[in-house]
Structures are given as structure tokens and as C-alpha cells.
Short mmCIF file of C-alpha atoms in Angstrom, two decimals:
data_model
loop_
_atom_site.label_atom_id
_atom_site.label_comp_id
_atom_site.label_asym_id
_atom_site.label_seq_id
_atom_site.Cartn_x
_atom_site.Cartn_y
_atom_site.Cartn_z
CA UNK A 29 -12.47 18.89 9.28
CA UNK A 30 -12.63 15.16 8.83
CA UNK A 31 -15.08 12.82 10.76
CA UNK A 32 -12.05 10.91 12.25
CA UNK A 33 -8.59 11.88 13.41
CA UNK A 34 -7.50 8.31 13.41
CA UNK A 35 -9.03 5.05 12.09
CA UNK A 36 -7.37 1.74 12.83
CA UNK A 37 -7.65 -1.69 11.05
CA UNK A 38 -6.73 -4.83 12.84
CA UNK A 39 -7.57 -7.85 14.88
CA UNK A 40 -10.74 -7.74 16.88
CA UNK A 41 -9.88 -10.03 19.84
CA UNK A 42 -11.71 -10.58 23.06
CA UNK A 43 -9.38 -10.72 26.12
CA UNK A 44 -10.66 -13.25 28.56
CA UNK A 45 -8.73 -13.29 31.80
CA UNK A 46 -9.08 -15.39 35.03
CA UNK A 47 -6.66 -16.32 37.89
CA UNK A 48 -5.24 -19.79 37.95
CA UNK A 49 -2.83 -21.84 40.03
CA UNK A 50 0.41 -23.42 38.48
CA UNK A 51 -1.26 -27.08 39.07
CA UNK A 52 -4.34 -25.84 36.95
CA UNK A 53 -2.06 -24.96 34.06
CA UNK A 54 -0.28 -28.19 34.41
CA UNK A 55 -3.47 -30.25 34.25
CA UNK A 56 -4.62 -28.12 31.20
CA UNK A 57 -1.38 -28.34 29.62
CA UNK A 58 -0.99 -24.68 29.23
CA UNK A 59 2.48 -23.52 28.86
CA UNK A 60 3.27 -20.82 31.40
CA UNK A 61 4.25 -17.38 30.61
CA UNK A 62 3.98 -17.40 26.85
CA UNK A 63 1.45 -16.61 24.21
CA UNK A 64 0.61 -19.68 21.79
CA UNK A 65 -2.10 -19.71 19.09
CA UNK A 66 -4.81 -22.58 19.54
CA UNK A 67 -7.45 -24.12 17.29
CA UNK A 68 -10.95 -23.74 17.80
CA UNK A 69 -11.77 -26.95 19.93
CA UNK A 70 -8.85 -26.14 22.21
CA UNK A 71 -10.24 -22.68 22.58
CA UNK A 72 -13.77 -23.75 23.45
CA UNK A 73 -12.13 -26.19 26.05
CA UNK A 74 -10.21 -23.56 27.63
CA UNK A 75 -13.03 -20.89 27.75
CA UNK A 76 -15.01 -23.34 29.42
CA UNK A 77 -12.67 -24.09 32.08
CA UNK A 78 -12.43 -20.40 33.00
CA UNK A 79 -14.07 -19.67 36.27
CA UNK A 80 -14.75 -16.09 37.35
CA UNK A 81 -13.50 -14.87 33.87
CA UNK A 82 -13.46 -11.23 33.11
CA UNK A 83 -13.70 -10.00 29.51
CA UNK A 84 -12.38 -6.99 27.64
CA UNK A 85 -11.95 -5.87 24.20
CA UNK A 86 -8.57 -6.40 22.93
CA UNK A 87 -6.07 -6.52 20.00
CA UNK A 88 -3.06 -4.36 19.36
CA UNK A 89 -4.41 -1.45 17.20
CA UNK A 90 -7.66 -1.72 19.16
CA UNK A 91 -5.77 -0.97 22.44
CA UNK A 92 -3.93 1.94 20.70
CA UNK A 93 -7.48 3.46 19.91
CA UNK A 94 -8.52 3.11 23.46
CA UNK A 95 -5.49 5.38 24.40
CA UNK A 96 -6.43 7.82 21.74
CA UNK A 97 -10.07 7.92 22.93
CA UNK A 98 -8.67 8.59 26.24
CA UNK A 99 -7.02 11.41 24.80
CA UNK A 100 -10.11 12.68 23.29
CA UNK A 101 -9.63 11.98 19.55
CA UNK A 102 -12.20 11.08 17.03
CA UNK A 103 -11.58 7.25 16.25
CA UNK A 104 -12.99 4.47 14.48
CA UNK A 105 -12.04 0.93 14.02
CA UNK A 106 -12.27 -1.62 11.21
CA UNK A 107 -12.28 -5.15 12.46
CA UNK A 108 -14.19 -8.34 12.05
CA UNK A 109 -16.35 -10.05 14.61
CA UNK A 110 -19.21 -12.57 14.47
CA UNK A 111 -22.75 -11.97 15.50
CA UNK A 112 -22.36 -14.10 18.63
CA UNK A 113 -22.11 -13.14 22.31
CA UNK A 114 -18.63 -12.09 22.07
CA UNK A 115 -18.82 -10.33 19.06
CA UNK A 116 -21.81 -8.08 20.20
CA UNK A 117 -19.77 -7.64 23.50
CA UNK A 118 -16.64 -6.29 21.41
CA UNK A 119 -18.50 -3.93 19.36
CA UNK A 120 -20.49 -2.66 22.28
CA UNK A 121 -17.46 -2.19 24.30
CA UNK A 122 -15.57 -0.29 21.73
CA UNK A 123 -18.68 2.17 21.12
CA UNK A 124 -18.39 2.71 24.89
CA UNK A 125 -14.79 4.06 24.82
CA UNK A 126 -15.86 6.52 21.93
CA UNK A 127 -14.59 4.38 18.86
CA UNK A 128 -17.10 3.85 15.93
CA UNK A 129 -17.15 0.11 15.29
CA UNK A 130 -17.96 0.45 11.66
CA UNK A 131 -18.48 -3.13 10.80
CA UNK A 132 -21.56 -4.61 12.31
CA UNK A 133 -21.05 -8.28 13.63
CA UNK A 134 -21.42 -10.61 10.97
CA UNK A 135 -24.35 -12.89 11.11
CA UNK A 136 -23.08 -15.32 8.37
CA UNK A 137 -19.49 -15.37 9.71
CA UNK A 138 -18.29 -19.15 9.54
CA UNK A 139 -15.78 -18.62 12.39
CA UNK A 140 -16.42 -17.69 15.88
CA UNK A 141 -15.35 -14.26 17.20
CA UNK A 142 -11.56 -14.21 18.05
CA UNK A 143 -10.52 -14.42 21.80
CA UNK A 144 -7.49 -14.96 23.81
CA UNK A 145 -7.84 -16.84 26.83
CA UNK A 146 -5.37 -15.29 29.76
CA UNK A 147 -4.52 -17.25 32.82
CA UNK A 148 -2.88 -15.08 35.66
CA UNK A 149 -0.68 -16.99 38.00
CA UNK A 150 -0.13 -16.14 41.62
CA UNK A 151 3.29 -14.53 40.89
CA UNK A 152 1.75 -12.29 37.89
CA UNK A 153 2.81 -14.45 34.77
CA UNK A 154 0.35 -14.21 32.03
CA UNK A 155 -0.26 -17.37 29.96
CA UNK A 156 -2.13 -16.54 26.81
CA UNK A 157 -3.94 -18.86 24.40
CA UNK A 158 -5.14 -16.95 21.40
CA UNK A 159 -7.71 -18.29 18.80
CA UNK A 160 -7.55 -15.96 16.00
CA UNK A 161 -11.17 -17.11 14.67
CA UNK A 162 -12.96 -14.63 12.29
CA UNK A 163 -10.96 -11.52 12.89
CA UNK A 164 -8.05 -13.22 10.89
CA UNK A 165 -10.44 -13.44 7.76
CA UNK A 166 -10.61 -9.66 7.58
CA UNK A 167 -10.34 -8.66 3.79
CA UNK A 168 -10.80 -5.87 1.34
CA UNK A 169 -14.81 -6.46 1.34
CA UNK A 170 -14.67 -5.44 5.04
CA UNK A 171 -13.02 -1.94 4.36
CA UNK A 172 -15.43 0.93 3.53
CA UNK A 173 -13.55 3.39 1.60
CA UNK A 174 -15.66 6.20 2.73
CA UNK A 175 -14.54 5.64 6.32
CA UNK A 176 -10.97 5.61 5.48
CA UNK A 177 -11.43 8.82 3.34
CA UNK A 178 -12.66 10.47 6.20
CA UNK A 179 -9.59 9.80 8.41
CA UNK A 180 -6.75 12.21 8.91
CA UNK A 181 -4.54 9.28 9.67
CA UNK A 182 -4.95 5.26 9.19
CA UNK A 183 -3.10 2.91 11.26
CA UNK A 184 -2.65 -0.69 10.23
CA UNK A 185 -1.83 -3.59 12.46
CA UNK A 186 0.91 -5.81 11.04
CA UNK A 187 -0.41 -9.14 12.60
CA UNK A 188 -2.98 -9.04 9.69
CA UNK A 189 -0.41 -9.34 7.03
CA UNK A 190 0.02 -12.94 7.34
CA UNK A 191 -3.00 -13.48 4.67
CA UNK A 192 -3.25 -12.09 1.20
CA UNK A 193 -6.88 -10.65 1.98
CA UNK A 194 -5.27 -8.80 4.84
CA UNK A 195 -2.89 -7.27 2.72
CA UNK A 196 -5.35 -6.35 0.10
CA UNK A 197 -7.32 -4.62 2.96
CA UNK A 198 -4.43 -2.75 3.92
CA UNK A 199 -3.73 -1.46 0.45
CA UNK A 200 -7.41 -0.45 -0.04
CA UNK A 201 -7.46 1.40 3.31
CA UNK A 202 -4.30 3.27 2.85
CA UNK A 203 -5.10 4.14 -0.95
CA UNK A 204 -8.54 5.72 -0.02
CA UNK A 205 -7.26 7.63 3.00
CA UNK A 206 -4.19 9.13 0.99
CA UNK A 207 -6.33 9.87 -1.98
CA UNK A 208 -8.40 12.19 0.36
CA UNK A 209 -5.39 13.82 1.78
CA UNK A 210 -4.84 11.70 4.72
CA UNK A 211 -1.77 9.70 5.98
CA UNK A 212 -1.45 6.09 6.43
CA UNK A 213 1.12 4.08 8.32
CA UNK A 214 1.46 0.80 9.99
CA UNK A 215 2.72 -0.90 13.29
CA UNK A 216 5.02 -3.66 12.22
CA UNK A 217 3.73 -5.81 15.16
CA UNK A 218 5.99 -9.07 14.66
CA UNK A 219 9.61 -9.73 13.25
CA UNK A 220 8.41 -13.40 12.30
CA UNK A 221 5.58 -11.73 10.33
CA UNK A 222 8.43 -9.75 8.44
CA UNK A 223 10.47 -12.70 7.87
CA UNK A 224 7.52 -14.66 6.17
CA UNK A 225 6.42 -11.57 3.94
CA UNK A 226 9.62 -9.39 3.78
CA UNK A 227 9.20 -8.29 0.10
CA UNK A 228 5.46 -7.46 0.65
CA UNK A 229 6.10 -5.38 3.87
CA UNK A 230 8.82 -3.39 2.15
CA UNK A 231 6.88 -2.72 -0.95
CA UNK A 232 3.78 -1.68 1.25
CA UNK A 233 6.05 0.83 3.24
CA UNK A 234 7.64 2.31 0.04
CA UNK A 235 4.61 2.67 -2.32
CA UNK A 236 1.41 2.90 0.30
CA UNK A 237 2.71 4.44 3.53
CA UNK A 238 3.60 7.72 5.27
CA UNK A 239 5.03 6.51 8.43
CA UNK A 240 5.77 3.07 10.17
CA UNK A 241 6.31 2.25 13.76
CA UNK A 242 8.26 -0.74 14.98
CA UNK A 243 10.74 -2.08 17.57
CA UNK A 244 14.40 -2.63 17.08
CA UNK A 245 13.74 -6.24 16.09
CA UNK A 246 11.05 -5.56 13.83
CA UNK A 247 12.99 -2.87 12.02
CA UNK A 248 16.29 -5.28 11.84
CA UNK A 249 13.92 -7.96 10.36
CA UNK A 250 13.15 -5.82 7.23
CA UNK A 251 16.67 -6.16 6.13
CA UNK A 252 17.84 -9.36 7.63
CA UNK A 253 20.94 -8.01 9.48
CA UNK A 254 22.03 -6.74 13.08
CA UNK A 255 23.00 -3.35 11.92
CA UNK A 256 20.08 -1.07 13.49
CA UNK A 257 21.61 2.23 12.29
CA UNK A 258 22.06 1.01 8.80
CA UNK A 259 18.43 -0.48 8.99
CA UNK A 260 17.02 2.91 10.16
CA UNK A 261 18.79 4.75 7.19
CA UNK A 262 17.56 2.15 4.60
CA UNK A 263 13.74 2.31 5.76
CA UNK A 264 13.92 6.22 6.14
CA UNK A 265 15.00 6.25 2.36
CA UNK A 266 11.66 4.53 1.42
CA UNK A 267 9.22 6.00 4.06
CA UNK A 268 8.97 9.82 5.32
CA UNK A 269 8.63 8.97 8.80
CA UNK A 270 10.14 5.96 10.95
CA UNK A 271 9.75 5.44 14.55
CA UNK A 272 11.93 2.66 16.24
CA UNK A 273 11.08 1.96 19.83
CA UNK A 274 14.35 0.89 21.75
CA UNK A 275 13.09 -0.12 25.15
CA UNK A 276 15.33 1.14 27.67
CA UNK A 277 17.02 3.43 25.23
CA UNK A 278 13.88 5.44 24.22
CA UNK A 279 12.99 5.80 20.76
CA UNK A 280 14.61 7.01 17.49
CA UNK A 281 12.69 8.72 15.08
CA UNK A 282 13.63 9.70 11.29
CA UNK A 283 11.60 12.29 9.58
CA UNK A 284 12.47 13.37 6.20
CA UNK A 285 16.12 12.44 6.95
CA UNK A 286 16.24 14.24 10.19
CA UNK A 287 16.68 12.31 13.38
CA UNK A 288 15.43 12.72 16.84
CA UNK A 289 16.44 10.68 19.72
CA UNK A 290 13.99 10.84 22.93
CA UNK A 291 15.46 9.12 25.93
CA UNK A 292 13.31 7.47 28.37
CA UNK A 293 13.38 7.21 32.18
CA UNK A 294 13.73 3.61 33.55
CA UNK A 295 10.97 1.95 35.85
CA UNK A 296 10.36 -1.46 36.67
CA UNK A 297 7.01 -2.57 35.11
CA UNK A 298 4.19 -4.09 36.87
CA UNK A 299 2.87 -5.52 33.67
CA UNK A 300 4.50 -4.57 30.28
CA UNK A 301 1.38 -5.82 28.05
CA UNK A 302 0.33 -3.06 25.94
CA UNK A 303 3.50 -0.87 26.16
CA UNK A 304 3.94 -0.81 22.48
CA UNK A 305 0.24 -0.08 21.77
CA UNK A 306 0.19 2.96 24.17
CA UNK A 307 3.49 4.19 22.89
CA UNK A 308 1.67 4.46 19.45
CA UNK A 309 -1.21 6.10 21.11
CA UNK A 310 1.04 8.90 22.42
CA UNK A 311 3.00 9.34 19.43
CA UNK A 312 0.02 9.41 17.14
CA UNK A 313 -1.66 11.96 19.33
CA UNK A 314 1.53 13.96 18.70
CA UNK A 315 1.22 13.51 14.93
CA UNK A 316 -2.19 14.16 14.55
CA UNK A 317 -2.12 17.40 16.82
CA UNK A 318 1.05 18.90 14.84
CA UNK A 319 3.74 18.70 17.80
CA UNK A 320 7.42 18.26 16.91
CA UNK A 321 8.85 14.98 16.97
CA UNK A 322 10.66 15.04 20.36
CA UNK A 323 7.35 16.14 22.08
CA UNK A 324 5.45 13.16 20.12
CA UNK A 325 8.27 10.81 21.23
CA UNK A 326 7.79 12.06 24.73
CA UNK A 327 4.12 11.73 24.69
CA UNK A 328 4.49 8.04 23.39
CA UNK A 329 6.97 7.38 26.34
CA UNK A 330 4.56 8.95 28.83
CA UNK A 331 1.62 6.77 27.63
CA UNK A 332 3.60 3.68 27.70
CA UNK A 333 4.89 4.49 31.23
CA UNK A 334 1.30 4.68 32.52
CA UNK A 335 0.16 1.39 31.24
CA UNK A 336 3.05 -0.49 32.43
CA UNK A 337 2.51 0.77 35.99
CA UNK A 338 -0.52 -1.34 36.29
CA UNK A 339 -2.23 -4.70 35.01
CA UNK A 340 -3.71 -4.64 31.69
CA UNK A 341 -3.09 -3.05 28.24
CA UNK A 342 -5.11 0.08 28.42
CA UNK A 343 -4.68 3.36 30.42
CA UNK A 344 -6.36 3.89 33.86
CA UNK A 345 -5.52 7.48 34.27
CA UNK A 346 -6.22 10.24 32.07
CA UNK A 347 -3.42 10.46 29.66
CA UNK A 348 -3.84 14.24 28.85
CA UNK A 349 -3.60 15.03 32.76
CA UNK A 350 -0.41 13.28 32.50
CA UNK A 351 0.68 15.21 29.27
CA UNK A 352 -0.12 18.42 31.30
CA UNK A 353 2.02 17.20 34.29
CA UNK A 354 4.88 16.64 32.11
CA UNK A 355 4.56 20.05 30.37
CA UNK A 356 3.66 18.09 26.90
CA UNK A 357 0.41 20.21 26.43
#
């Protein structure tokens, strides 16, 4: 038995939340309801202006690992934080949810720990201002091949693919895992990142990975057209397992040429943040525990449904209990 069932590699970002009136957003020049990247000086200004702030460990793959920890799997996270207040907080909080944070906070890091300042308006809108900081500098030197080799599955975060060192870290992690008999896969994360690095994405999927998870826009971005059906066939020709989430249409799964469509029940979300991350958690749980693809898809939908029923990107209820209620385990 391997030490870890899932090892994730991705951005280690502290989510910093506070409530703010629209007038405050206007005064601070914050564009309402969107996510925008900010530089260090702007990040420090916004962080200092946040009264009554609440902090939580975030990042896409880290959120997925939180869902997997909720489900009782053995997990670890490869990420990069500085040895500062937020970095020590992040590492400690990941350990609290049962995920090994395998890289100690870096005392010699040139950049601060990454953070996303989130201002929640009275109408529930979230205005996110993200400073990528040190997490975006993750590279192959941050990857311990022994950790990857101890994973049944590794899960890569597409957002890190924007830098060559991130690509190198992915390849090193995937190869170490697969050489030891594990499976490697990626969450595409962002169609715009695909457009910037399309050839490298396709090469990674074809040569280094066993599965890929993406939404309709991300899958279509791989081939620069609007024919999702043809794109699904194309990517499934180079990767054994392809999972495409399709919002209100559920998900489509292609495994070794066999297609499984899993419908979804429509509900009105309270907060859609983290829906894709928790779908991945439910699906990966099914993959690791050996369920069929229809059940794994339903596990993904059930996990996503839980997280969109409340504020925040991580589950509040026991996902195992929800799976039992739905006859999935």
C-alpha cells in the first residue's frame, strides 16, 4: 500500500476574506465581481485595508485535497510558501485537515506567500484580488520524487503551467509517480492558459498523463474550435481517461474509447466558488476506490452540489455521508 492515495501539486494561496460595502470598493478602485491579478504593492495595500478579515488556505488543487481529506483519503500537497506569517498559517492549516504539506515554508524565499484578497459585498458578490507571490515560482527543485512515487494518483493544477519551471515540475512529478506504478493527471484550470501554451499542454497530456479533467471551454481550447464532440474524441485519442464537466448538462467521461454521460440535478447555487474543485474531489475518490465511471461522475456531482449550497470553496458536510444518502457507497 502506498503512503498516499492522492498527491496534489499547485498554487498555495491564502484566501483572505472580509465584508465590504460598494462604496469601499469604489474608493479602493476594486472592480466588483471579478478576479484580477495584482502586484505586490497593491496586495499589501489591500491586505492592510481589510478589517475583520478571515483567512483560509486556498488554491484549486488544495481545495480538491480538502474534499478528498473530508472523504478520508491519505493525501499530500506539493506547494511553495514563504516562511512568513501567512506561509506558516497555510502549512499548519493543511496539516490540520490531514494533508501532508511536504515542503517546509521557505526561509529564503524572495517573494511573500501568495494571497487572494476577497471582498464580499452585501449582495453576495465576490471581488477577488490575487497576488501570486511565491507559489507561482514552484519548480522541479520543489518536487521530491520519493513523495510522487508514494502516490497512487497525482493531480496537477493547470494554473501553474504558465511558467517553464512549473511545466518542468509537472513532468518530474508525473514521471516519478508513473514509474512507480501510479497514475498522473491534470485539471486544465484555465482556457486562456491553454491558448498560451497549447502545444505544451497537448504534449503533456499525450506523453505524460493518464487522465485529464476540464470544462467545456477548456477542452475546446485544446483544439481551437467550437465542436466539443470532435474535441472529446481527439483528446480521448491521446489520453486514456478524459472528464469534461458541462455545467447544467452534467459531465461526459471518455475512458478507453467508451463514453459515459452523467446527468446532473439542477439547483440554484448560493456560491459557485469551488464547484470544479469539489467535482474533481468526488471523481478522484471514485477513481482511487475503483468505482465505475457513472458512479465516479455522480460522486463528482454530489461533491460539487454540496459546496455550491453554501459560501466557501470547501465542503462543510461529510461527503461520505452524502454518498451514502445517494447510494454511492
